[in-house]
PDB file of C-alpha atoms in Angstrom:
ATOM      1  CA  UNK A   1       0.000   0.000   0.000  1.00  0.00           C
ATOM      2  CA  UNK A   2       1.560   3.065  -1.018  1.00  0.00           C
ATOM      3  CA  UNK A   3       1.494   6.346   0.829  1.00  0.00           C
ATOM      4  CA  UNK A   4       1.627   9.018  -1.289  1.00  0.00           C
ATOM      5  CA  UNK A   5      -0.874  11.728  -1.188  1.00  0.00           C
ATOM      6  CA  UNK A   6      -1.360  15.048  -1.389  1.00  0.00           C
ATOM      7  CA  UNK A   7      -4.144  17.605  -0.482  1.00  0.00           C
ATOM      8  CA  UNK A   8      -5.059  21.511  -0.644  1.00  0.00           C
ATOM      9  CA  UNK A   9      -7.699  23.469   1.081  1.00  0.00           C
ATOM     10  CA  UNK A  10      -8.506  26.593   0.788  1.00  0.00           C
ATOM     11  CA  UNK A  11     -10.509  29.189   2.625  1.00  0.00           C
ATOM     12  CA  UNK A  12     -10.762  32.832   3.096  1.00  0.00           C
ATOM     13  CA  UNK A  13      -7.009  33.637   1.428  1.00  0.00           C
ATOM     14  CA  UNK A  14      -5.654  30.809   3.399  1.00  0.00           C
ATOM     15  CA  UNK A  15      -4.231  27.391   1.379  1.00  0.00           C
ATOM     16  CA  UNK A  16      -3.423  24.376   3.568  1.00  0.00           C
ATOM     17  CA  UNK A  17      -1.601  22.095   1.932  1.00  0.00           C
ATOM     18  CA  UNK A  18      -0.612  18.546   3.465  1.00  0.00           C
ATOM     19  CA  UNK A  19       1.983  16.230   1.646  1.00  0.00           C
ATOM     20  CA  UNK A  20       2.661  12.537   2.712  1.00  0.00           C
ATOM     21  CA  UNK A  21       5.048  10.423   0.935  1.00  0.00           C
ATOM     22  CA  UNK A  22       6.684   7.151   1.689  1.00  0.00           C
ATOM     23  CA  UNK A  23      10.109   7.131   1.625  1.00  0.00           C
ATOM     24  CA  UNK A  24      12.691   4.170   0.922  1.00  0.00           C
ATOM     25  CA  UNK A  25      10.237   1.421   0.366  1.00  0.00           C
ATOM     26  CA  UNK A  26      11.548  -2.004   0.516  1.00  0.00           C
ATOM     27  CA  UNK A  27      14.348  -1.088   2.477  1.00  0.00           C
ATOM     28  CA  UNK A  28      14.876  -1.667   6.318  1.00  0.00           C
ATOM     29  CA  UNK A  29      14.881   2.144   7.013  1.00  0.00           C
ATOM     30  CA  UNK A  30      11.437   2.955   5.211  1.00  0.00           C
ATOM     31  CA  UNK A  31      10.366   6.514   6.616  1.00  0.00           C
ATOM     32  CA  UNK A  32       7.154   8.501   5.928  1.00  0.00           C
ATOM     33  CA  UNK A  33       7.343  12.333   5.409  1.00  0.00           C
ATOM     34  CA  UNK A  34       4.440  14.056   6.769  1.00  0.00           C
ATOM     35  CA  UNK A  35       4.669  17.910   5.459  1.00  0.00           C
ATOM     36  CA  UNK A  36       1.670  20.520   5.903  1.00  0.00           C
ATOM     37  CA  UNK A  37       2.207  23.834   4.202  1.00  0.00           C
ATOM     38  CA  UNK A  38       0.112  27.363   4.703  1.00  0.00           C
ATOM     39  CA  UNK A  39      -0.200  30.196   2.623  1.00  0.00           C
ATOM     40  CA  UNK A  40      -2.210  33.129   3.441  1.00  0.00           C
ATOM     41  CA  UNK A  41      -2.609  35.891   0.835  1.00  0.00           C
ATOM     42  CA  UNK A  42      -4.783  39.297   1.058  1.00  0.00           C
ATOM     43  CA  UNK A  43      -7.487  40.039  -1.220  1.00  0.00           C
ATOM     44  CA  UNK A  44      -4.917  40.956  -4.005  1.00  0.00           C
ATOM     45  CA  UNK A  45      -3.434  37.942  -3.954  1.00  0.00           C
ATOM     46  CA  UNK A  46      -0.231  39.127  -2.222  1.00  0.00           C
ATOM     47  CA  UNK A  47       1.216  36.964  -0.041  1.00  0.00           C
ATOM     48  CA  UNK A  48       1.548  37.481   4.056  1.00  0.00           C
ATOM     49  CA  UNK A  49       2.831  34.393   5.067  1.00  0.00           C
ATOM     50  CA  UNK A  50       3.722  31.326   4.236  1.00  0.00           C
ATOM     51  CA  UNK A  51       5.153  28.567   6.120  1.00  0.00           C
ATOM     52  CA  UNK A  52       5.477  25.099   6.509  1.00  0.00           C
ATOM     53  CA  UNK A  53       6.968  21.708   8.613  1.00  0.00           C
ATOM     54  CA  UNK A  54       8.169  18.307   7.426  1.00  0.00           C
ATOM     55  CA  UNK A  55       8.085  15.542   9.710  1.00  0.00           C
ATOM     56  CA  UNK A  56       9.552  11.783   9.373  1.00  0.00           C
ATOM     57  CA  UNK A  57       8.266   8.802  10.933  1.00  0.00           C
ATOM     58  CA  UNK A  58       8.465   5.183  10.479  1.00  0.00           C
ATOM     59  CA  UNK A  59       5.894   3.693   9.390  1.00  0.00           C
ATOM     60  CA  UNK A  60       5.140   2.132  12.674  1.00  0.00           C
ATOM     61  CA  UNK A  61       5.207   5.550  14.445  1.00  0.00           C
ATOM     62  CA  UNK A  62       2.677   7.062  11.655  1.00  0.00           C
ATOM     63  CA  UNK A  63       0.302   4.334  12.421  1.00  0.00           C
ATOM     64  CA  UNK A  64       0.301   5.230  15.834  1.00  0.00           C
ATOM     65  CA  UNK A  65       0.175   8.914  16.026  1.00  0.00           C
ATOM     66  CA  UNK A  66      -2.389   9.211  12.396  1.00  0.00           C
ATOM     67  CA  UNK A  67      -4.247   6.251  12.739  1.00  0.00           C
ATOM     68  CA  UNK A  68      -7.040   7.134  15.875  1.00  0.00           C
ATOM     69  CA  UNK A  69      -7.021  10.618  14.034  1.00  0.00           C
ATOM     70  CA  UNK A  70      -7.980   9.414  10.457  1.00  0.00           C
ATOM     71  CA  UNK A  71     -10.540   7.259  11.858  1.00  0.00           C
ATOM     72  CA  UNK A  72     -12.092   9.273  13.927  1.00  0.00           C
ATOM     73  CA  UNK A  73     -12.679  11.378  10.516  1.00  0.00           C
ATOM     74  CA  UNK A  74     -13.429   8.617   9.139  1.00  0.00           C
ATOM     75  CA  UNK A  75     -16.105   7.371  11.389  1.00  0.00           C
ATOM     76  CA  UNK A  76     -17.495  11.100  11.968  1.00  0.00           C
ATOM     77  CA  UNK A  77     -17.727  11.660   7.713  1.00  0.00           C
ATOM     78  CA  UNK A  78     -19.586   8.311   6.996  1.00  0.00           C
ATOM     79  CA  UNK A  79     -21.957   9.187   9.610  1.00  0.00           C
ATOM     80  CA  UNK A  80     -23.124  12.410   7.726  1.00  0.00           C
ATOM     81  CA  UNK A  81     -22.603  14.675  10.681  1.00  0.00           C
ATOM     82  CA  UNK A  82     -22.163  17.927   9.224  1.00  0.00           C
ATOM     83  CA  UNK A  83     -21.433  19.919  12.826  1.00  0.00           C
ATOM     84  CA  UNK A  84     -19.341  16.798  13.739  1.00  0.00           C
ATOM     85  CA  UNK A  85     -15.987  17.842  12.210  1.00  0.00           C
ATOM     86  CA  UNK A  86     -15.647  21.291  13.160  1.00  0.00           C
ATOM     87  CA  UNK A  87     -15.939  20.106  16.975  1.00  0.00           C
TER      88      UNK A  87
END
């Protein structure tokens, strides 16, 4: 199962983006890299700030810290709760 993904939100001037890529695959030091990016522009499209942070993990360790967190999305998007996810 691979990995790789990316994502962008954006709302009100502000683009999230969140990166996750498997790294070294196959070999016995396989690391994910976890990287979420923001970029907040006025309404001219000039930029304010932008920043971002890149994090490794096995893939044990991104089981264990992601894993509760994506299902709990999960579980709280298949049950249609609209006011659920901004809790």
């Amino acid at each position: 199962m691979s990995l790789n993904y990316e994502a962008e939100f954006f709302r009100e001037g502000l683009l999230k983006t969140v990166i996750i890529k498997e790294r070294n695959t196959g070999a016995s030091y396989a690391t994910i890299e976890f990287t979420i990016k923001n970029k907040l522009t006025d309404v001219d499209g000039k930029v304010i700030t932008e920043t971002g942070h890149t994090s490794f993990f096995s893939p044990k360790e991104f089981r264990e810290f992601f894993g509760p967190i994506f299902k709990d999305m999960k579980e709280r998007l298949d049950n249609d709760s609209s006011n659920s996810i901004q809790e």
